[in-house]
XYZ file of C-alpha atoms in Angstrom:
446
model
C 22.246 -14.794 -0.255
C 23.752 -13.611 2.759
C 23.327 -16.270 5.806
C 22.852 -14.962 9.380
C 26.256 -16.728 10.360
C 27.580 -14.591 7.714
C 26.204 -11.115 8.421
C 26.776 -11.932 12.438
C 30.778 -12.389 11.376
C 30.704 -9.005 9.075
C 29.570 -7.457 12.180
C 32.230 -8.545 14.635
C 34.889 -7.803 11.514
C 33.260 -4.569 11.359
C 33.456 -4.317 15.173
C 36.818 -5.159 15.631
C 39.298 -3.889 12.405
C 37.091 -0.694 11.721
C 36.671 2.805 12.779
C 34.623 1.353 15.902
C 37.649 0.031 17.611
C 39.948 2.894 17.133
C 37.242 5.052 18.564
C 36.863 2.817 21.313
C 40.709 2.591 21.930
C 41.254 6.135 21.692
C 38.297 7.101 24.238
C 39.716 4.610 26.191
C 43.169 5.594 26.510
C 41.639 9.357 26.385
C 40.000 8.544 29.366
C 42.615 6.344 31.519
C 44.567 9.858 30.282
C 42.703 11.793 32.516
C 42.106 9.613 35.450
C 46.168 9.294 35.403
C 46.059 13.189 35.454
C 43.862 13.583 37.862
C 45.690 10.704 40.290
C 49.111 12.792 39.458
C 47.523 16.196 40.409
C 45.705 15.076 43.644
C 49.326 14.146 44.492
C 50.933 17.387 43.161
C 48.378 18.953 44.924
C 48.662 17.505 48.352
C 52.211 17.340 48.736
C 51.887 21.351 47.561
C 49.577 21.399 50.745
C 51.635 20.220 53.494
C 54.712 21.978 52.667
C 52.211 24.907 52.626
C 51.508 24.500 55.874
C 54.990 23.205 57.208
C 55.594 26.754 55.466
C 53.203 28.755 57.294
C 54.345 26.988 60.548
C 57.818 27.789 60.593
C 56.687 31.535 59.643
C 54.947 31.531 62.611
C 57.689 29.896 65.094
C 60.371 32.640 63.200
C 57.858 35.213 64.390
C 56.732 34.350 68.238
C 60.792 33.453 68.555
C 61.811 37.015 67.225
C 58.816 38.543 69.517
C 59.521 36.552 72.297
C 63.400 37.033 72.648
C 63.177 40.913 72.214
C 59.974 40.774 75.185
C 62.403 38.345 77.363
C 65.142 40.901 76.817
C 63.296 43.835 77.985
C 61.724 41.452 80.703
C 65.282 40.314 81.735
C 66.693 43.892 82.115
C 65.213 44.532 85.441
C 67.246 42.154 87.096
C 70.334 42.553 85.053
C 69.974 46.102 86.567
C 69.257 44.844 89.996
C 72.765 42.967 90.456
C 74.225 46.169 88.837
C 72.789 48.455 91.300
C 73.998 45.112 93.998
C 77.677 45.313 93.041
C 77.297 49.333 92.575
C 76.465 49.843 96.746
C 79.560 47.326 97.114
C 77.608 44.402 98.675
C 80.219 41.867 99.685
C 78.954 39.226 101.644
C 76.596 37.102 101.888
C 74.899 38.577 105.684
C 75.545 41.913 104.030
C 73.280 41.244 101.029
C 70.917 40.107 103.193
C 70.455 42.888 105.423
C 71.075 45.740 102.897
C 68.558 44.367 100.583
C 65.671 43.611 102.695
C 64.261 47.520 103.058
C 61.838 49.263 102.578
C 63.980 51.031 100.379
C 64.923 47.954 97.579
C 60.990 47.190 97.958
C 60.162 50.841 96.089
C 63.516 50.427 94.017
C 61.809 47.293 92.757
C 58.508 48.326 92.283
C 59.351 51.461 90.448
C 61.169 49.124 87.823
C 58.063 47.021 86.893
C 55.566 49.917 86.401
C 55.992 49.503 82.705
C 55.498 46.100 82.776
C 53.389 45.209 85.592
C 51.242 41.725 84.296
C 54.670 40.372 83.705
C 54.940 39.567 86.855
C 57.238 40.586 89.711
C 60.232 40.938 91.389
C 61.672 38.678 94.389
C 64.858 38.824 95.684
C 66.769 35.798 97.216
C 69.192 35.253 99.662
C 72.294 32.938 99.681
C 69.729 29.886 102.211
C 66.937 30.553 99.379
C 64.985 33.013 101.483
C 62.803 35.303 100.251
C 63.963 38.580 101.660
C 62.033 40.984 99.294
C 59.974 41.743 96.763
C 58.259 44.433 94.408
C 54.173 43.180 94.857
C 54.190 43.144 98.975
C 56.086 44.331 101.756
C 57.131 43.271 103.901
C 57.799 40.327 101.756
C 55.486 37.146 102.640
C 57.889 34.475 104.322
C 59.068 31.687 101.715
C 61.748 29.750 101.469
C 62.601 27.890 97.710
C 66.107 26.129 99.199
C 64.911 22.914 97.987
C 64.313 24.215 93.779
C 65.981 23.136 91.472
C 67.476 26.006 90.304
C 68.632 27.693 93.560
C 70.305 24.129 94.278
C 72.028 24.685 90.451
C 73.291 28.546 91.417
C 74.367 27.316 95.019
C 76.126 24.130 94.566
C 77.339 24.567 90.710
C 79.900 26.706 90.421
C 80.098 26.558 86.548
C 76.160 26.697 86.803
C 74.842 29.562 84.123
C 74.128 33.457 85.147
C 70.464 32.778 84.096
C 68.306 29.677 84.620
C 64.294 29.177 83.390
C 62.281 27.303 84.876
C 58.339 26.370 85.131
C 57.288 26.077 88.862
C 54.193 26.254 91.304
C 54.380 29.337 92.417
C 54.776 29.010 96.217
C 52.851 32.732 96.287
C 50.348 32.322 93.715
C 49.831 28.484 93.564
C 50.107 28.874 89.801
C 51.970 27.790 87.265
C 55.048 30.472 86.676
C 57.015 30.170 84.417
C 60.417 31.802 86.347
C 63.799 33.522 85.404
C 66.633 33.838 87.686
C 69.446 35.488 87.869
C 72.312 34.604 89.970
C 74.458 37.400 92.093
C 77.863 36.539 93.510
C 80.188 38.433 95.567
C 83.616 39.885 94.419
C 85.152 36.648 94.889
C 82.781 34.384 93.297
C 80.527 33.406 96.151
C 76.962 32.812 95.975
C 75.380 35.092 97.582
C 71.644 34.851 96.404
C 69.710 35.128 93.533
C 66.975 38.115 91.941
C 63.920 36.314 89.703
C 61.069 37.047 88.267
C 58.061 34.889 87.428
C 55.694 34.820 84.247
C 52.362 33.197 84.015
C 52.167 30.778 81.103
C 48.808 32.532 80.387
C 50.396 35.621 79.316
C 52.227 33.736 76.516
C 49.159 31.366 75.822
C 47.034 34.641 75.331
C 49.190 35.826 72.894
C 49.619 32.305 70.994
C 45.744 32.152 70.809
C 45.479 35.253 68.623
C 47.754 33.034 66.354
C 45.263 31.887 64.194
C 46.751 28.159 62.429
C 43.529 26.199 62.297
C 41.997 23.689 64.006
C 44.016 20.904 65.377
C 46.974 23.255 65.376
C 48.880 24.013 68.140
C 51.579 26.310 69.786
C 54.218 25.600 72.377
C 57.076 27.382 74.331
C 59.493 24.590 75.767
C 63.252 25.043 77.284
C 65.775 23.700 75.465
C 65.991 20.803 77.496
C 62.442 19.189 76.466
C 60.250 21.236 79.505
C 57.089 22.700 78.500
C 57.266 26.028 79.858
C 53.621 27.478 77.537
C 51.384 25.699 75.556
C 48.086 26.733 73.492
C 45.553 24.701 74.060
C 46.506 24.784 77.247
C 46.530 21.440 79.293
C 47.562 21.641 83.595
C 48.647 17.792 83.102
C 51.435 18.830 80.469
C 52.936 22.038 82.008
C 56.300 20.965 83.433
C 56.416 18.044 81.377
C 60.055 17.093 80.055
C 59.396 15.979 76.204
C 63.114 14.843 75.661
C 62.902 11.729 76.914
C 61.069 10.109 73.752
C 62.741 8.859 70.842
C 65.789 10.131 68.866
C 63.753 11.860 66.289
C 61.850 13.624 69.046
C 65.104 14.378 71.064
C 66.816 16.071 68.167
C 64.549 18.922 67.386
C 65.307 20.359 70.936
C 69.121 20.661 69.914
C 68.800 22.295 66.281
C 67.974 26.119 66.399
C 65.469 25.571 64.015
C 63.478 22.179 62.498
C 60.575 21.530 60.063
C 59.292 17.876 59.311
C 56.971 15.334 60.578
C 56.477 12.972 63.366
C 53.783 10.935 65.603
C 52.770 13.203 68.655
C 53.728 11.707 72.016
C 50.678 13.898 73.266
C 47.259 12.486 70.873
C 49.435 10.244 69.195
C 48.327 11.789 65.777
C 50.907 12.415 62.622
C 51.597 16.443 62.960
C 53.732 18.659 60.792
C 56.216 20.649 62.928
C 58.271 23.641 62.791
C 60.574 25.100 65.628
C 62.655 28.087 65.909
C 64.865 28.692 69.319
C 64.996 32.560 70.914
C 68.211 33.415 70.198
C 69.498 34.899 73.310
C 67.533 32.458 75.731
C 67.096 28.752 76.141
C 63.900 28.663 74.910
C 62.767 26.988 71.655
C 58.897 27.649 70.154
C 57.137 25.170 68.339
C 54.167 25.226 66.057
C 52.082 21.852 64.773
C 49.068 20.993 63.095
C 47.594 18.092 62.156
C 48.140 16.261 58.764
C 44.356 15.576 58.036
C 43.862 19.415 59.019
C 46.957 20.694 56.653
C 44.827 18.888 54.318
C 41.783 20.379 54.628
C 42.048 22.334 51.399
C 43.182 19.670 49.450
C 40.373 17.603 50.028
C 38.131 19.712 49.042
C 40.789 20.516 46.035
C 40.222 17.014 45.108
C 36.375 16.886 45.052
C 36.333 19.293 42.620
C 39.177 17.460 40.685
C 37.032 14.199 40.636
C 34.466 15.743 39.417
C 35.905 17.475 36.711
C 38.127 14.470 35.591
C 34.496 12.372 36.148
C 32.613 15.031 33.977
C 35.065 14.684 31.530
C 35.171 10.921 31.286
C 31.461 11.078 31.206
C 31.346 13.628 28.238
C 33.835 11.682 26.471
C 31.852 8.446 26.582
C 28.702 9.733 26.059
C 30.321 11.078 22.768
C 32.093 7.659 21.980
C 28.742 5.792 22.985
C 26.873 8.068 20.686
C 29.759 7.848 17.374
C 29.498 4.188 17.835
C 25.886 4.309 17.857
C 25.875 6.391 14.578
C 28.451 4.159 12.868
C 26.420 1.045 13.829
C 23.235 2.202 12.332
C 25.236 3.458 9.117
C 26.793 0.149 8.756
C 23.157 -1.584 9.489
C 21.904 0.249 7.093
C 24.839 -0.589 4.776
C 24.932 -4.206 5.588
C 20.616 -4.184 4.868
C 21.511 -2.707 1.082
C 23.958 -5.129 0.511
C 22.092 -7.608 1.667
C 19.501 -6.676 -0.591
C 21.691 -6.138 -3.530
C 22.928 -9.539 -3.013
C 19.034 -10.463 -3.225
C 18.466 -8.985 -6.560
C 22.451 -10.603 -7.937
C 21.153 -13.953 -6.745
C 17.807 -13.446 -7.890
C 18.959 -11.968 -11.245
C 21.685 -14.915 -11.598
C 19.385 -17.552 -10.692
C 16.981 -16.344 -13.261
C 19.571 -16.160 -16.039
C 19.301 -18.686 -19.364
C 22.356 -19.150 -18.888
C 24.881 -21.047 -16.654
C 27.322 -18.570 -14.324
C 30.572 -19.745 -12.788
C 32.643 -17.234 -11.743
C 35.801 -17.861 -10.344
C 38.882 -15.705 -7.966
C 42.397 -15.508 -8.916
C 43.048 -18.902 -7.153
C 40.894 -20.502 -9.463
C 38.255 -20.771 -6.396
C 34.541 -20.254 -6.817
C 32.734 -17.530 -6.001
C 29.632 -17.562 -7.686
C 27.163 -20.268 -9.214
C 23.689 -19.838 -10.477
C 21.406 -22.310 -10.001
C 20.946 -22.693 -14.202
C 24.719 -24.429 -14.116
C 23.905 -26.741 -11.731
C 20.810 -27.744 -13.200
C 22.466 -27.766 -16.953
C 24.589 -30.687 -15.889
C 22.882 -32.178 -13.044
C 25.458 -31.403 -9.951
C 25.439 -31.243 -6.685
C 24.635 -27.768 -4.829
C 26.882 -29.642 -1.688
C 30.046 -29.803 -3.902
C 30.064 -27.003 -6.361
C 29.518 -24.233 -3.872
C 31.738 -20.918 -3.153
C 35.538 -22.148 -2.383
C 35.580 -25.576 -4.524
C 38.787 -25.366 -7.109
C 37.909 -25.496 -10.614
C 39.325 -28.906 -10.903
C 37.312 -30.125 -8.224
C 34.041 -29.050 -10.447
C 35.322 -30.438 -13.335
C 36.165 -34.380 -11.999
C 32.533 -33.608 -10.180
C 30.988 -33.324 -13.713
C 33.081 -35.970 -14.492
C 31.771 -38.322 -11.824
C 28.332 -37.196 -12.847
C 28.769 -37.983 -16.569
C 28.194 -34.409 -17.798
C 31.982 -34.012 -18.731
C 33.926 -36.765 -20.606
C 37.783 -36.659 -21.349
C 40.362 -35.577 -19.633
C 39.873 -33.836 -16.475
C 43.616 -32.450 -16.423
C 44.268 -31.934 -19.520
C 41.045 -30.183 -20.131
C 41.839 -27.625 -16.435
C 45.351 -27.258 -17.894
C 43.770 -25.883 -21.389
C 40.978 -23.504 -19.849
C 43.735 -22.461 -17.436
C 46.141 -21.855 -19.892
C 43.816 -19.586 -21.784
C 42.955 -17.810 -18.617
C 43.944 -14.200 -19.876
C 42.264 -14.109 -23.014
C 38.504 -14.078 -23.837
C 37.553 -17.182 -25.438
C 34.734 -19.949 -26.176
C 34.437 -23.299 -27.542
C 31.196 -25.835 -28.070
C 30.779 -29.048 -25.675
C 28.940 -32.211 -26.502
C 27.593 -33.571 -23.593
C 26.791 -37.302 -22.921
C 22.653 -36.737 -23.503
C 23.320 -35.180 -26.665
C 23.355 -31.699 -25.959
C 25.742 -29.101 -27.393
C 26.511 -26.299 -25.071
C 28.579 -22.963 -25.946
C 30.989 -22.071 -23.357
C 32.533 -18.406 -22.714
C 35.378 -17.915 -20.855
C 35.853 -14.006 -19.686
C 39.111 -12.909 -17.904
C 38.670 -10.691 -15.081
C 40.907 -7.656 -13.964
C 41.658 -9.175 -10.290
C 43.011 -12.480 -12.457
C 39.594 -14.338 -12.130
């Protein structure tokens, strides 16, 4: 009869070298399958995202720089017609610049030329000390005097100093923020003789960068070339004027390439932004777009919740299907193991019962099955003859109980050597008794 020990180990064989743990394997592979997919995609998918929006940013830099350039130009053409008109009346000095362009006159000259573009901001002309000596939104001009900027101390004391110079200042007028572009005029023989500018509020530009819509986080920036912020949306007083070149090398580089997309740590929040510039082609000027990494990945996260939960769906569907096979093979092989069990009842029960002793032996001359009859036909011991003892080992045991006399040996070596043919032959045992012995050859060799 099958011992608990014994059905306990026919479960774990079961268990471990049967259909149970290839199912178990392949789910489990199946489902590391997936969650390797799903790890793989997030990161196909969020890489995919940021250069989406590093895309969309330098889009949107190509464009304000293409708008802005052409809108300078046609800003920038008053004054280029103003020193026309200055060499075209033949002003030659300095004292004669002053005094010819200080009317009434140049005042309606001027303010006829800004009509089409009046919020852009007007006119003032400049003599050769930096005084202002007219301009096209009062007359007579309000008295000012800008000797000590920057830029008139670039036209008047550099003579290799550029025809056009922008630069953010507080408007001595306004008190605002203007963002201004100058134009130097010199006499026939090179001499300064003053200057013609014209002043933008940074609002203007940060009007039209709000309509830019990039998202939260994002923002928009106009800067000179040599790291001033001229224009920035969101707009922030503490930053305008700001020089942004002084940080480190990966900062100071983007303001010398015409154009730049990649990443860095903003010297502003200090948070890791994508960024994307684009310089105006025919002006100093470079725009710059940024957002956020966490907001660039906005869409990915919420990419990824729906990944995990697919990918956790999945896994879940294919356990639950595992869980429920192994469930079904289980109970089949309970159910199997119970009719065995049973059917090895009703052998032991119908050997036991038997007239006759059973022995019946494996290829290796091994047993595998004894009745109770043999034992009790020669008096043996169930803790020797029992499933694995050699048929020599039985044989001296019968010997050493006096049921078997003669050679043990020889008499294994003659059974053995008879071991393919069906046979019998008569024993006398020691009591008297004569007992008729059949020897049947199996198939397997037992």
């Amino acid at each position: 009869m099958m011992t608990k020990y014994g059905s306990r180990l026919f479960d774990q064989v079961f268990v471990r070298s049967g259909p149970i743990r290839w199912l178990v394997v392949g789910g489990t592979l199946l489902i590391a399958a997936i969650a390797v997919g799903a790890v793989l995609m997030a990161q196909n998918f969020r890489e995919r995202a940021l250069r989406n929006s590093g895309r969309e940013l330098e889009n949107t830099v190509l464009m304000l720089a293409h708008h802005f350039d052409q809108q300078l130009q046609d800003f920038a053409v008053i004054q280029k017609d103003f020193v026309d008109h200055v060499r075209t009346i033949g002003i030659a000095s300095a004292e004669d610049y002053r005094k010819r362009l200080s009317g009434q006159d140049i005042h309606r000259l001027l303010r006829s030329k800004i009509e089409a573009l009046p919020y852009m901001g007007g006119v003032n002309v400049i003599d050769a000390e930096g005084n202002l000596i007219n301009s096209s939104t009062a007359w007579p001009a309000p008295k000012a005097n800008v000797a000590d900027r920057a830029y008139f101390r670039t036209f008047r004391y550099a003579p290799d100093a550029p025809d056009v110079l922008i630069e953010p200042v507080h408007s001595r007028i306004s008190g605002a923020w203007t963002i201004l572009i100058v134009r130097k005029i010199v006499g026939p023989n090179g001499e300064f003789m003053g200057m013609v500018g014209r002043g933008i509020e940074p609002a203007n530009f940060e009007k039209f960068f709000e309509s830019v819509v990039l998202g939260e986080g994002a923002t928009i920036s106009m800067l000179h070339r040599d790291g001033t912020l001229l224009a920035r949306y969101p707009h922030s007083g503490e930053l305008m004027g700001r020089n942004f070149r002084n940080g480190p090398f990966s900062q100071q580089r983007v303001f010398g390439l015409d154009h730049f997309a990649g990443r860095f740590v903003s010297p502003v929040d200090g948070e890791d932004r994508l960024i994307a510039s684009h310089a105006l082609p025919h002006f100093p000027i470079l725009m710059m777009a940024t957002t956020t990494r966490a907001a660039a990945l906005t869409d990915w996260r919420e990419q990824i919740g729906i990944l995990i939960s697919v990918a956790a769906s999945s896994a879940l569907a294919i356990a639950g299907v595992l869980i429920a096979i192994v469930r079904k093979l289980l109970e089949q092989h309970r159910l199997s193991r119970e009719r065995l069990t049973l059917e090895k009842q009703r052998l032991d029960r119908a050997v036991n019962n038997m007239t006759q002793g059973l022995l019946l032996f494996d290829a290796e001359q091994r047993l595998v099955v004894c009745n109770q009859r043999y034992i009790e036909m020669y008096g043996l011991s169930p803790e020797v003859v029992k499933p694995g003892s050699s048929f020599h080992d039985i044989i001296a045991h019968r010997s050493a109980t006096g049921s078997f006399t003669g050679d043990v040996d020889g008499y294994v070596a003659r059974v053995l050597g008879d071991i393919h043919a069906r046979n019998s032959m008569v024993v006398d045992t020691a009591d008297g008794r004569s007992i008729h012995i059949l020897n049947e050859p199996l198939a397997d060799g037992g």
